[in-house]
Each structure stands twice: as structure tokens, then as C-alpha cells.
Amino acid sequence: MNFSSVNKIFEKSFRENWDRPAISNYQGATLHFRDLAQRIAQLHIMFEECGLEKGDKVAICSRNQANWAVSFLSALTYGAVPVPLMHEFKPSNIHHLVNHSESKILFVDEVIWENVVESEMPELQAIIQVNTFKLLYAANDRITEARARLNELFGKKYPMEFTPESINYYEDSAEELAIINYTSGTSGFSKGVMIPFRAIASNLEFGRKALPQINNTSNVVSMLPCAHMYGLMFEVLYELSMGCHVHFLSRLPSPKIILQALAEVKPTVVIAVPLIIEKIYKNKVKPVLDKVGIKYAMKVPGLDQMIINKIKAELTNAFGGEFYEVIIGGAAFNKEVETFFKKMGFPFTVGYGMTECAPIITYSDWKTEKLYSCGEIVPNMEMKIDSPDPQNIPGELLVRGANVFLGYYKNPEATAEALDEDGWLHTGDMGIIDADGSLFLRGRSKCMILGPSGQNIYPEEIEAALDVRPYFVESLVIEEEGGLTALVFPDFDQGAKDGMNQKEFAKYIKSTLPDINKDLPNYARLKKIEIMSEAFERTPKKSIKRYLYQRIKKTN
């Protein structure tokens, strides 16, 4: 690929779209590109006063909102390294990640600020409230004074007026570190994915080729977490590089709120996770199809197509009516839902990616994508299946190219496990590639579960917290009926020694659920605990055979 500086791409977009709307909080205030550029310029002055140098880290921990984008782009265009953190992380996780990343500045919203302790993060020079850019903590008086005099300092730096020519962003290079994106929050599990500028540039190039419909008259709703690469890249960064107007859902993105926003904003493209589409199918489409009269009509040739066309029209209007396609990614798509949507001719496509590729790996336009496939390899990338017969026998998917990350921050062992000597990233996902180059995933050897709003849930983290509790010998967390279930094999002998019969013991173990959930992020809380009567089956390497327990039934 011919590399173009990412920051210069943003600089060009801001200049060309100076008077156009850039970012809004849904049903809230709008910042034009000139306002976005001015806020970035003001934060650059603050960064200088904080002694921030090129390559220093800036952590951002907040709900999705317009100023999240301001904070992120301010760090990136300054030459610092933004470190997005999930706002649902517990305070101890936030402290750990801020320290692990060696961040010098932390942007937080007011809810996060109530619970974090600045003394737990000794390297921080400043903590800034995202909503208002109020200074919450400063390591010295110079920073406090600079914030108080920021308008004056801005006026001195730009004495005439702030114009498109006033902006001059840091010129990045291809292999330079752009972002550290943590895959989880817990010490011992958190891996900081080091994403280079070439990976961002390559993803932006993919966007221009795959989604030419996006331009400076387009609107997009940002409903996935900005702290994850999928939402960050394709609901924020690509759009702003094209002069598009991004509307942030700053509240919990329930299906009702999402559909309301889509109907009002009328986006050019919709970026979604399977769960959102599956809920819409379950709540809006399935009840119609299950009606006795409709079931009968669906068996009548001609009449069935009329019903399908009516459902398609209503769904199209529900999504705003002006979108080119719905791009689904982040997890496997329910086959029943996918089959019906394909039969209906609804404009959707299923892509595939991972944080380590910033994130895109495969994609095809909705008009050409095959049923159950997640598309073909994207530009600047290559893929292969580790299998003697890649078209018929599933094997691990390996990818290589411009999108692939640099490694895990301060974790050479994990980096060596993921990246081999020839630069191939071992994805941990199993699949086949057909004769036309379409990828069909056949299973995920990784354990990650996609949360209700696109959050990555790592069951090992929850299991680690469970396994240290009294009476808990070992546990396994699975996804079941839209929630998380903990399968627990307890110490029955110890329970008996402590005077509990089996029924009392099981009742006690289950009663610990509220206490367990207090220490978990809201999106990762357990719905229930089930008691296992026997220890889990294990592989020769002593790992639990997770696949055996995905649809486990209650033992009592």
C-alpha cells in the first residue's frame, strides 16, 4: 500500500469541510468541523502545558459522546498515543490500565470520576472531565493556571483568527504506534493491542473503496463502544475522514433507542453487531411470521413474496430508509435470522475482523456476499487456512498484511504466541475458504463473548474471580439465553464437613450471585449459577473442553 499520514488525512478533511456539521450528541448540540478543530487546538495547548511529549499515552474512559471524539483526535493529531478504555470497567481495572499504559493524561466522564482515585495513578499529570473539559486533577500549579487561562493562551497563539490554515497536525509514519487498545481490563488478562498508523491508514483506504456512498453529506449513528476498534474505526474515524456527520448515542443503546435514532438521523450506512439485528428480528419480524394466518399465507406462492416485501419495506423504514447497507460484525450471526434476511433481499452484509487488525479482515458488498460467509480478504491483506484441505477441512485462519498489529504492549510472550516469524497473525478462529475466496467461519477457538452493546466479555476473567471464592473448585462461564451463566463445580466434601447437606450447599452457592455481581461490570454480570455434579472434562493440556458445555442442562 502507498502510505498516507493518517493525521494529514484528518487535517485535509477538517479544512475541506470547515463549515459542515461533524459530531453531535443524539438530540443534543452539534459541533461543526471548525469547532472540532478549535477544541483540538485548545487541548493541544493544554497538552503542552502538561509537558506531554510525542509518543506519550493519553487514556480516555467515558461513555460515547461527541467530546470522546474530540479527546481521542486531540491526542492522535498531537502525536500522542490514545488509549481508549471501556467506561464499564471497575475503578481498580481503570487504575491498572492507566498505570500499565503509562498514561500521562486521563479523560473521564463525571460518573467515572466519582469512583477513581488519582493517588492510585501516580504518573498522571492531569485528569480532565470529558463532558466539559474541566480540569479535575493537576500534578502542578502550572497546569492549573494554564487551564484557567486557556482562552487567553489560545488567543495569543492565534491572534488574528482561527482558520483552516491554522491547523497543522503531527505527521505520522507507517510503523509508528498510533493506538493502544486493551482487550480487557483485569490485571493478568489485559493485553494492550499496539495498532500502528499503517493499520489505520489501510482501514481508511478499505472504507473509501468499500463504502463510496459515505461523503460529506452523509450521516451515521455511533452506537457501538468507541473504546472498541469496530465502533471507533467504522462509526467515527472513517466517517470524519470523509467529512461525514457522526451522531453519538450517548445513552444506553437499547433496540428502541437505536431504531428511534436511525429513523431520525437516516444514516447512509448502519454498523451493527448481530445481537441488535437478532433482537429486531425477534421483537418485530418473528411475531408477524408466527401468526396463524401469515404462516398459511407464507405457503402460497406469490402471497409469500408480498408478505416478505412488506416486512422488508417496514424494516427499511425502521432503519431510516436511506442506508446503502447494514454491516454486521463482532460475532457469529444467527443462521435463522441470516437466512430470512437474505431471502428477503434486505441489504446487509457480514464482515469479520479483530482488534489486532484495527479491525477489518474480510468483507463483501451485500449484493455479492454469499450466505453464511463473512466475505473476502480486504485490500492490503492476505489470508490462509492451516489445513491440509482449506476448502473442505476447517483449520485455523492466519492473516498477514498492513492491518496487522505490532504486538501486545509490554507482553512479548503473548506477542510471540499470536505472531509467527513470517508475520502471520494466528487468529484462533477456525474456518474454510471456498474456491472464490470467501471465508466461512466454522467456530471460534477463542472464548470471547459479545456483550449486549458490543462489549468484549472474556469469561476467563469472571472465572478467575469465581475460582478464588470459598467452596468454588472450578467454574466455566457460558452464554445462554441472552445472558451469562456460571457453571460451578463446588467442594461438596467441604460443604458436608461444614454441616450442609447437598440441597443446602447448592442453595448457598447460588446465593452468592449478588455478591459476585457487585464486582463485575454491568455488561458482564451473571444471570445465574448452575451447580455441576462432576468436575469439568479437560484436554491433555488440562484446559477445560469448553465446547462440551455450551448448551449444558441443569444438574439440579
Coordinates of C-alpha atoms in Angstrom, one line a residue:
M1 CA 0.0 0.0 0.0
N2 CA 1.0 3.6 -0.5
F3 CA 1.0 5.0 3.0
S4 CA -0.6 8.4 3.6
S5 CA -0.2 10.1 7.0
V6 CA -3.4 9.5 9.0
N7 CA -3.3 12.8 10.8
K8 CA -2.8 14.6 7.5
I9 CA -5.9 12.8 6.1
F10 CA -7.9 14.3 9.1
E11 CA -6.3 17.7 8.6
K12 CA -7.4 17.7 4.9
S13 CA -10.9 16.6 5.8
F14 CA -11.3 19.3 8.5
R15 CA -10.1 22.0 6.2
E16 CA -12.3 21.0 3.3
N17 CA -15.4 20.6 5.5
W18 CA -14.8 23.5 7.8
D19 CA -18.4 24.8 7.9
R20 CA -20.1 21.4 7.8
P21 CA -21.5 19.5 10.8
A22 CA -19.0 17.0 12.2
I23 CA -20.2 15.5 15.5
S24 CA -23.3 15.6 17.7
N25 CA -24.7 14.0 20.7
Y26 CA -28.0 12.5 19.6
Q27 CA -30.7 15.1 20.2
G28 CA -28.0 17.4 21.5
A29 CA -25.6 20.1 20.4
T30 CA -23.7 19.8 17.2
L31 CA -20.0 20.7 16.6
H32 CA -19.0 21.7 13.1
F33 CA -15.6 20.7 11.8
R34 CA -14.3 24.3 12.6
D35 CA -15.5 23.7 16.3
L36 CA -13.9 20.3 16.4
A37 CA -10.6 21.7 15.1
Q38 CA -10.7 24.6 17.6
R39 CA -11.3 22.3 20.6
I40 CA -8.4 20.1 19.4
A41 CA -6.2 23.2 19.1
Q42 CA -7.1 24.2 22.7
L43 CA -6.4 20.7 24.0
H44 CA -3.0 20.8 22.2
I45 CA -2.1 23.9 24.2
M46 CA -3.1 22.0 27.4
F47 CA -1.0 19.0 26.4
E48 CA 2.0 21.3 26.0
E49 CA 1.4 22.8 29.4
C50 CA 1.2 19.3 30.9
G51 CA 4.6 18.5 29.4
L52 CA 3.1 15.9 27.1
E53 CA 5.7 14.7 24.5
K54 CA 5.2 12.9 21.2
G55 CA 4.6 9.2 21.9
D56 CA 3.2 9.7 25.5
K57 CA 0.0 8.0 26.3
V58 CA -3.4 9.6 26.8
A59 CA -6.2 7.4 28.3
I60 CA -9.9 8.1 27.6
C61 CA -12.6 6.4 29.7
S62 CA -16.1 7.7 29.1
R63 CA -19.4 6.9 27.6
N64 CA -19.8 7.5 23.9
Q65 CA -20.3 11.2 23.2
A66 CA -19.1 14.0 20.9
N67 CA -16.3 15.0 23.2
W68 CA -15.0 11.5 23.3
A69 CA -14.1 12.0 19.6
V70 CA -12.5 15.4 20.5
S71 CA -10.4 13.9 23.2
F72 CA -9.2 11.0 21.0
L73 CA -8.4 13.1 17.9
S74 CA -6.6 15.7 20.1
A75 CA -4.2 13.0 21.3
L76 CA -3.8 11.4 17.9
T77 CA -3.2 14.6 16.0
Y78 CA -0.8 15.9 18.7
G79 CA 1.4 12.8 18.2
A80 CA 0.5 11.2 21.5
V81 CA -0.9 7.7 21.7
P82 CA -4.6 7.5 22.7
V83 CA -5.6 4.6 25.0
P84 CA -9.4 4.0 24.9
L85 CA -10.8 2.3 27.9
M86 CA -14.3 0.8 28.4
H87 CA -16.2 3.0 30.7
E88 CA -17.9 -0.1 32.3
F89 CA -14.5 -1.2 33.8
K90 CA -14.3 -1.2 37.6
P91 CA -12.2 1.5 39.2
S92 CA -9.4 -1.0 40.0
N93 CA -9.3 -2.0 36.4
I94 CA -9.1 1.6 35.3
H95 CA -6.2 2.3 37.7
H96 CA -4.4 -0.8 36.5
L97 CA -4.7 0.1 32.8
V98 CA -3.8 3.7 33.2
N99 CA -0.7 2.6 35.1
H100 CA 0.1 -0.3 32.7
S101 CA -0.1 2.0 29.7
E102 CA 2.0 4.7 31.5
S103 CA -0.7 7.3 30.5
K104 CA 0.2 10.9 31.4
I105 CA -3.4 12.3 31.0
L106 CA -6.7 10.7 31.7
F107 CA -10.1 11.9 30.2
V108 CA -13.1 10.7 32.2
D109 CA -16.7 11.5 32.4
E110 CA -18.3 12.5 35.7
V111 CA -19.6 9.0 36.6
I112 CA -16.1 7.5 36.3
W113 CA -14.5 10.4 38.2
E114 CA -16.7 9.6 41.3
N115 CA -15.0 6.3 41.8
V116 CA -11.4 6.6 40.6
V117 CA -8.6 7.7 43.0
E118 CA -5.9 9.9 41.5
S119 CA -3.3 8.8 44.0
E120 CA -3.7 5.2 42.6
M121 CA -2.4 6.6 39.3
P122 CA 0.8 8.4 40.3
E123 CA 2.2 9.1 36.8
L124 CA -0.8 11.1 35.7
Q125 CA -0.1 14.8 35.1
A126 CA -3.8 15.7 34.6
I127 CA -7.3 14.3 34.8
I128 CA -9.8 16.1 32.5
Q129 CA -13.6 15.8 32.5
V130 CA -14.7 14.8 29.0
N131 CA -18.2 16.4 29.2
T132 CA -16.9 19.9 30.0
F133 CA -13.0 19.7 29.7
K134 CA -12.9 20.9 33.3
L135 CA -9.6 20.1 35.0
L136 CA -10.3 17.6 37.8
Y137 CA -6.7 17.0 38.9
A138 CA -3.4 18.6 38.1
A139 CA 0.1 17.4 39.2
N140 CA 1.3 21.0 39.5
D141 CA 0.2 24.7 39.6
R142 CA 1.4 25.4 36.0
I143 CA -1.3 23.0 34.6
T144 CA -4.0 24.5 36.8
E145 CA -3.0 28.0 35.7
A146 CA -2.9 27.0 32.0
R147 CA -6.4 25.6 32.2
A148 CA -7.7 28.8 33.8
R149 CA -6.0 30.9 31.1
L150 CA -6.7 28.6 28.2
N151 CA -8.8 31.1 26.2
E152 CA -6.1 33.7 26.7
L153 CA -3.3 31.3 25.6
F154 CA -5.4 30.3 22.6
G155 CA -5.9 34.0 21.6
K156 CA -2.1 34.5 21.8
K157 CA -1.3 31.5 19.7
Y158 CA -3.9 32.5 17.0
P159 CA -4.1 36.4 17.3
M160 CA -5.9 37.1 14.1
E161 CA -8.5 34.3 13.8
F162 CA -8.6 30.5 13.8
T163 CA -8.8 29.4 10.1
P164 CA -8.5 26.2 8.2
E165 CA -4.9 27.1 7.5
S166 CA -4.2 27.3 11.3
I167 CA -4.3 23.6 11.7
N168 CA -1.1 21.6 11.2
Y169 CA -1.2 18.2 12.7
Y170 CA 1.6 15.8 13.6
E171 CA 2.8 13.9 10.5
D172 CA 2.9 10.2 11.4
S173 CA 4.8 7.3 9.8
A174 CA 3.6 3.9 8.8
E175 CA 5.2 1.7 11.5
E176 CA 4.7 4.3 14.3
L177 CA 2.4 3.3 17.3
A178 CA -1.0 5.0 16.9
I179 CA -3.3 3.4 19.5
I180 CA -3.1 1.0 22.4
N181 CA -6.4 -0.8 22.6
Y182 CA -6.9 -3.1 25.6
T183 CA -8.8 -6.3 25.1
S184 CA -9.9 -6.4 28.7
G185 CA -9.5 -4.6 32.0
T186 CA -8.3 -7.1 34.5
S187 CA -4.7 -7.4 35.6
G188 CA -3.3 -10.7 34.3
F189 CA -5.8 -10.7 31.4
S190 CA -5.4 -7.3 29.9
K191 CA -3.5 -7.2 26.6
G192 CA -2.7 -3.8 25.1
V193 CA -3.0 -4.2 21.3
M194 CA -0.5 -1.9 19.7
I195 CA -2.0 -0.6 16.5
P196 CA 0.3 1.2 14.0
F197 CA -0.7 4.1 11.8
R198 CA -0.4 1.9 8.7
A199 CA -3.2 -0.3 10.1
I200 CA -5.5 2.8 10.5
A201 CA -4.5 4.1 7.0
S202 CA -5.2 0.7 5.5
N203 CA -8.7 0.5 7.2
L204 CA -9.5 4.0 6.0
E205 CA -8.4 3.0 2.4
F206 CA -10.7 0.0 2.7
G207 CA -13.6 2.2 3.8
R208 CA -13.1 4.5 0.7
K209 CA -13.2 1.5 -1.6
A210 CA -16.0 -0.5 0.1
L211 CA -18.2 2.4 1.1
P212 CA -18.0 5.1 -1.5
Q213 CA -21.6 6.1 -0.5
I214 CA -20.1 7.9 2.5
N215 CA -19.3 11.5 1.8
N216 CA -19.6 15.0 3.4
T217 CA -23.4 14.9 3.1
S218 CA -23.8 11.6 4.9
N219 CA -25.0 10.9 8.4
V220 CA -24.0 7.9 10.7
V221 CA -25.2 6.8 14.1
S222 CA -22.4 5.8 16.5
M223 CA -24.0 3.2 18.8
L224 CA -21.1 0.7 19.3
P225 CA -18.5 1.4 22.0
C226 CA -15.9 3.9 20.8
A227 CA -13.4 2.0 23.0
H228 CA -13.5 -0.9 20.6
M229 CA -11.9 -0.8 17.2
Y230 CA -15.0 -1.8 15.3
G231 CA -17.1 1.1 16.5
L232 CA -14.1 3.5 16.6
M233 CA -12.9 2.8 13.1
F234 CA -16.2 2.5 11.2
E235 CA -18.6 4.7 13.1
V236 CA -16.1 7.6 13.9
L237 CA -12.7 7.7 12.2
Y238 CA -13.6 6.7 8.7
E239 CA -16.7 8.9 8.7
L240 CA -14.8 12.0 10.0
S241 CA -12.0 11.4 7.4
M242 CA -14.7 11.7 4.7
G243 CA -16.5 14.8 6.2
C244 CA -19.5 12.8 7.4
H245 CA -21.7 13.9 10.3
V246 CA -21.5 11.4 13.3
H247 CA -24.4 11.3 15.8
F248 CA -23.3 9.7 19.1
L249 CA -25.9 7.7 21.1
S250 CA -24.8 9.0 24.5
R251 CA -27.3 6.8 26.4
L252 CA -27.6 3.0 26.7
P253 CA -28.2 1.8 23.2
S254 CA -31.4 -0.3 23.6
P255 CA -33.1 -1.5 20.4
K256 CA -35.9 1.0 21.0
I257 CA -33.4 4.0 21.2
I258 CA -31.4 2.6 18.3
L259 CA -34.4 2.4 16.0
Q260 CA -35.6 5.9 17.1
A261 CA -32.2 7.4 16.3
L262 CA -31.9 5.6 12.9
A263 CA -35.4 6.8 12.0
E264 CA -34.5 10.4 12.8
V265 CA -30.9 10.5 11.6
K266 CA -31.4 8.5 8.4
P267 CA -27.9 7.2 8.2
T268 CA -26.1 6.4 4.9
V269 CA -24.7 3.1 6.3
V270 CA -25.5 1.2 9.6
I271 CA -22.8 -0.5 11.6
A272 CA -24.2 -3.1 13.9
V273 CA -23.4 -6.2 16.0
P274 CA -25.6 -9.4 15.4
L275 CA -27.4 -9.0 18.7
I276 CA -29.0 -5.8 17.6
I277 CA -30.3 -7.3 14.4
E278 CA -31.4 -10.5 16.1
K279 CA -33.4 -8.6 18.7
I280 CA -35.1 -6.6 16.0
Y281 CA -35.9 -9.9 14.2
K282 CA -37.2 -11.5 17.4
N283 CA -39.3 -8.5 18.5
K284 CA -40.6 -7.1 15.2
V285 CA -40.4 -9.8 12.5
K286 CA -40.9 -13.2 14.2
P287 CA -44.2 -12.3 15.9
V288 CA -45.6 -11.4 12.5
L289 CA -44.3 -14.7 10.9
D290 CA -45.7 -16.8 13.7
K291 CA -49.3 -15.6 13.3
V292 CA -51.5 -18.5 12.0
G293 CA -52.8 -16.6 9.0
I294 CA -49.4 -15.4 8.0
K295 CA -47.9 -19.0 8.4
Y296 CA -50.6 -20.2 6.0
A297 CA -50.1 -17.3 3.5
M298 CA -46.3 -17.9 3.5
K299 CA -47.0 -21.3 1.9
V300 CA -48.9 -19.7 -1.0
P301 CA -46.6 -18.8 -4.0
G302 CA -46.8 -15.1 -4.8
L303 CA -48.5 -14.3 -1.5
D304 CA -45.4 -15.2 0.4
Q305 CA -43.3 -12.7 -1.6
M306 CA -45.9 -10.0 -1.0
I307 CA -45.6 -10.5 2.8
I308 CA -41.8 -10.6 2.7
N309 CA -41.7 -7.4 0.6
K310 CA -44.0 -5.7 3.2
I311 CA -41.7 -6.8 6.1
K312 CA -38.7 -5.6 4.1
A313 CA -40.2 -2.2 3.5
E314 CA -41.1 -1.7 7.1
L315 CA -37.7 -2.8 8.3
T316 CA -36.0 -0.5 5.7
N317 CA -38.1 2.5 7.0
A318 CA -37.2 1.4 10.6
F319 CA -33.5 1.7 9.8
G320 CA -34.0 5.2 8.4
G321 CA -34.9 4.3 4.8
E322 CA -31.8 5.9 3.2
F323 CA -29.0 3.5 4.1
Y324 CA -26.9 1.6 1.5
E325 CA -26.4 -1.5 3.7
V326 CA -26.2 -2.8 7.2
I327 CA -22.7 -4.1 8.1
I328 CA -22.8 -6.8 10.8
G329 CA -19.7 -7.8 12.7
G330 CA -18.2 -8.7 16.1
A331 CA -19.6 -12.2 16.5
A332 CA -21.3 -15.0 14.6
F333 CA -24.7 -14.2 13.1
N334 CA -27.8 -16.4 14.0
K335 CA -28.4 -18.6 10.9
E336 CA -32.2 -18.5 11.1
V337 CA -32.1 -14.7 11.1
E338 CA -29.4 -14.5 8.4
T339 CA -31.3 -16.9 6.1
F340 CA -34.6 -14.9 6.4
F341 CA -32.8 -11.6 5.8
K342 CA -31.1 -13.0 2.7
K343 CA -34.4 -14.4 1.4
M344 CA -36.0 -11.0 2.0
G345 CA -33.3 -9.3 -0.1
F346 CA -32.5 -7.0 2.9
P347 CA -29.3 -5.0 2.2
F348 CA -27.0 -6.5 4.9
T349 CA -23.5 -8.0 4.9
V350 CA -21.5 -9.8 7.5
G351 CA -17.9 -8.8 7.9
Y352 CA -15.1 -10.3 10.0
G353 CA -12.3 -8.7 11.9
M354 CA -10.5 -8.4 15.2
T355 CA -8.9 -5.7 17.4
E356 CA -5.4 -6.9 16.2
C357 CA -6.3 -5.9 12.7
A358 CA -7.8 -2.5 13.6
P359 CA -10.2 -4.3 12.9
I360 CA -11.2 -5.4 9.3
I361 CA -10.1 -8.7 7.8
T362 CA -12.8 -9.8 5.4
Y363 CA -15.8 -8.1 3.8
S364 CA -18.0 -8.3 0.7
D365 CA -20.7 -5.9 -0.6
W366 CA -24.3 -7.1 0.3
K367 CA -25.1 -7.7 -3.3
T368 CA -22.3 -10.2 -3.8
E369 CA -21.7 -11.8 -0.3
K370 CA -22.6 -15.5 0.0
L371 CA -25.0 -16.8 2.6
Y372 CA -23.2 -17.7 5.9
S373 CA -19.9 -16.2 4.6
C374 CA -18.2 -13.2 6.1
G375 CA -16.7 -12.0 2.8
E376 CA -13.4 -12.0 1.1
I377 CA -10.0 -10.7 2.2
V378 CA -9.7 -6.9 2.2
P379 CA -7.1 -4.9 0.3
N380 CA -3.5 -4.9 1.7
M381 CA -4.2 -8.2 3.4
E382 CA -3.7 -12.0 2.7
M383 CA -5.2 -15.0 4.4
K384 CA -4.7 -18.8 4.5
I385 CA -6.2 -21.7 6.4
D386 CA -3.9 -24.0 8.4
S387 CA -5.4 -27.2 7.0
P388 CA -4.5 -30.0 4.5
D389 CA -7.6 -29.1 2.5
P390 CA -8.6 -25.5 3.2
Q391 CA -11.8 -25.7 1.1
N392 CA -13.2 -28.6 3.0
I393 CA -11.4 -29.3 6.3
P394 CA -11.6 -26.4 8.8
G395 CA -8.4 -25.1 10.1
E396 CA -7.1 -22.0 12.0
L397 CA -7.3 -18.8 10.0
L398 CA -4.0 -17.0 9.6
V399 CA -3.8 -13.4 8.2
R400 CA -0.9 -11.1 7.2
G401 CA -0.6 -7.6 5.9
A402 CA -0.9 -3.8 6.6
N403 CA -3.8 -4.1 9.1
V404 CA -1.9 -6.5 11.5
F405 CA -0.8 -5.0 14.8
L406 CA 2.7 -4.5 16.1
G407 CA 2.2 -6.8 19.2
Y408 CA 1.0 -6.6 22.7
Y409 CA 2.2 -3.8 24.9
K410 CA 4.9 -4.9 27.3
N411 CA 3.9 -8.6 26.7
P412 CA 6.5 -10.3 24.4
E413 CA 5.2 -13.8 25.3
A414 CA 1.7 -13.1 24.2
T415 CA 3.0 -11.4 21.0
A416 CA 5.1 -14.4 20.2
E417 CA 2.1 -16.7 20.5
A418 CA 0.0 -14.5 18.2
L419 CA 2.5 -13.5 15.5
D420 CA 4.9 -16.0 13.9
E421 CA 8.3 -15.3 12.3
D422 CA 6.8 -14.8 8.9
G423 CA 4.3 -12.1 10.1
W424 CA 1.2 -14.3 10.1
L425 CA -1.3 -13.5 12.8
H426 CA -2.8 -16.7 14.3
T427 CA -6.4 -15.6 14.8
G428 CA -7.6 -18.5 16.8
D429 CA -10.7 -18.7 14.6
M430 CA -11.5 -21.8 12.6
G431 CA -12.8 -21.8 9.0
I432 CA -12.6 -22.7 5.4
I433 CA -12.1 -20.6 2.2
D434 CA -14.0 -21.6 -0.9
A435 CA -12.7 -21.6 -4.4
D436 CA -13.9 -18.0 -4.9
G437 CA -12.0 -16.7 -1.8
S438 CA -15.0 -16.4 0.5
L439 CA -14.3 -17.1 4.2
F440 CA -16.7 -19.3 6.1
L441 CA -16.0 -19.4 9.9
R442 CA -16.7 -22.8 11.4
G443 CA -16.1 -22.0 15.1
R444 CA -14.1 -19.8 17.4
S445 CA -11.4 -21.4 19.4
K446 CA -11.2 -18.1 21.4
C447 CA -13.6 -17.7 24.3
M448 CA -14.7 -14.1 23.8
I449 CA -18.4 -13.4 24.2
L450 CA -20.0 -10.3 22.7
G451 CA -21.9 -8.2 25.2
P452 CA -25.3 -6.6 24.7
S453 CA -23.9 -3.3 23.4
G454 CA -20.9 -4.7 21.6
Q455 CA -18.6 -5.1 24.6
N456 CA -16.0 -7.9 24.6
I457 CA -16.5 -10.2 27.6
Y458 CA -13.7 -12.6 28.4
P459 CA -15.2 -15.5 30.5
E460 CA -11.7 -16.3 31.9
E461 CA -11.8 -13.1 33.8
I462 CA -15.1 -13.9 35.5
E463 CA -13.9 -17.5 36.1
A464 CA -10.8 -16.2 37.8
A465 CA -12.9 -14.2 40.2
L466 CA -15.2 -17.1 40.9
D467 CA -12.5 -19.7 41.5
V468 CA -10.9 -17.9 44.4
R469 CA -14.2 -17.9 46.3
P470 CA -14.8 -20.3 49.2
Y471 CA -16.2 -23.6 48.1
F472 CA -15.7 -22.9 44.4
V473 CA -13.3 -25.5 43.0
E474 CA -13.6 -24.5 39.3
S475 CA -16.1 -22.7 37.1
L476 CA -17.0 -22.1 33.5
V477 CA -18.9 -19.1 32.2
I478 CA -21.1 -19.6 29.1
E479 CA -23.5 -17.5 27.1
E480 CA -27.1 -18.7 27.5
E481 CA -30.5 -17.2 26.5
G482 CA -29.1 -13.7 26.1
G483 CA -27.2 -13.7 29.4
L484 CA -24.2 -15.2 31.2
T485 CA -24.4 -18.4 33.3
A486 CA -21.7 -19.6 35.6
L487 CA -21.3 -23.4 35.7
V488 CA -19.7 -24.2 39.1
F489 CA -18.2 -27.4 40.4
P490 CA -18.1 -26.8 44.2
D491 CA -16.3 -28.5 47.0
F492 CA -19.0 -30.9 48.1
D493 CA -16.8 -32.5 50.7
Q494 CA -16.0 -29.2 52.4
G495 CA -19.7 -28.3 52.4
A496 CA -20.5 -31.6 54.1
K497 CA -17.8 -31.0 56.7
D498 CA -19.3 -27.6 57.4
G499 CA -22.6 -29.2 58.2
M500 CA -24.6 -28.5 54.9
N501 CA -26.4 -31.3 53.1
Q502 CA -26.3 -31.2 49.3
K503 CA -29.5 -29.2 48.9
E504 CA -28.4 -26.6 51.5
F505 CA -25.0 -26.4 49.9
A506 CA -26.3 -25.8 46.4
K507 CA -28.6 -23.1 47.8
Y508 CA -25.7 -21.4 49.5
I509 CA -23.5 -21.4 46.3
K510 CA -26.4 -19.9 44.3
S511 CA -27.0 -17.2 47.0
T512 CA -23.5 -15.8 46.4
L513 CA -24.7 -14.4 43.0
P514 CA -25.5 -10.8 44.1
D515 CA -22.1 -10.6 45.9
I516 CA -20.3 -11.8 42.8
N517 CA -22.1 -9.4 40.5
K518 CA -21.1 -6.4 42.7
D519 CA -17.5 -6.8 41.5
L520 CA -18.4 -7.2 37.8
P521 CA -19.1 -4.6 35.1
N522 CA -22.8 -4.3 34.4
Y523 CA -22.5 -5.8 30.9
A524 CA -20.6 -8.9 32.3
R525 CA -22.9 -9.7 35.3
L526 CA -24.1 -13.2 35.7
K527 CA -27.7 -14.1 35.2
K528 CA -27.5 -17.4 37.2
I529 CA -25.3 -20.0 38.7
E530 CA -25.7 -23.7 38.0
I531 CA -24.1 -26.5 40.1
M532 CA -22.1 -29.2 38.3
S533 CA -22.1 -32.6 39.9
E534 CA -18.8 -33.6 38.4
A535 CA -15.5 -31.9 37.5
F536 CA -15.2 -30.5 34.0
E537 CA -13.7 -32.6 31.3
R538 CA -10.2 -31.4 30.3
T539 CA -7.8 -31.7 27.3
P540 CA -4.4 -33.3 27.7
K541 CA -3.1 -29.7 28.3
K542 CA -5.5 -29.5 31.2
S543 CA -7.7 -26.9 29.7
I544 CA -11.5 -27.3 30.1
K545 CA -13.2 -28.6 27.0
R546 CA -15.4 -25.5 26.7
Y547 CA -17.3 -26.8 23.6
L548 CA -18.8 -29.6 25.7
Y549 CA -20.6 -27.2 27.9
Q550 CA -22.1 -24.6 25.6
R551 CA -25.6 -26.0 25.9
I552 CA -25.4 -27.6 29.3
K553 CA -28.6 -28.5 31.1
K554 CA -29.2 -28.0 34.8
T555 CA -27.9 -30.8 37.0
N556 CA -30.2 -29.9 39.9

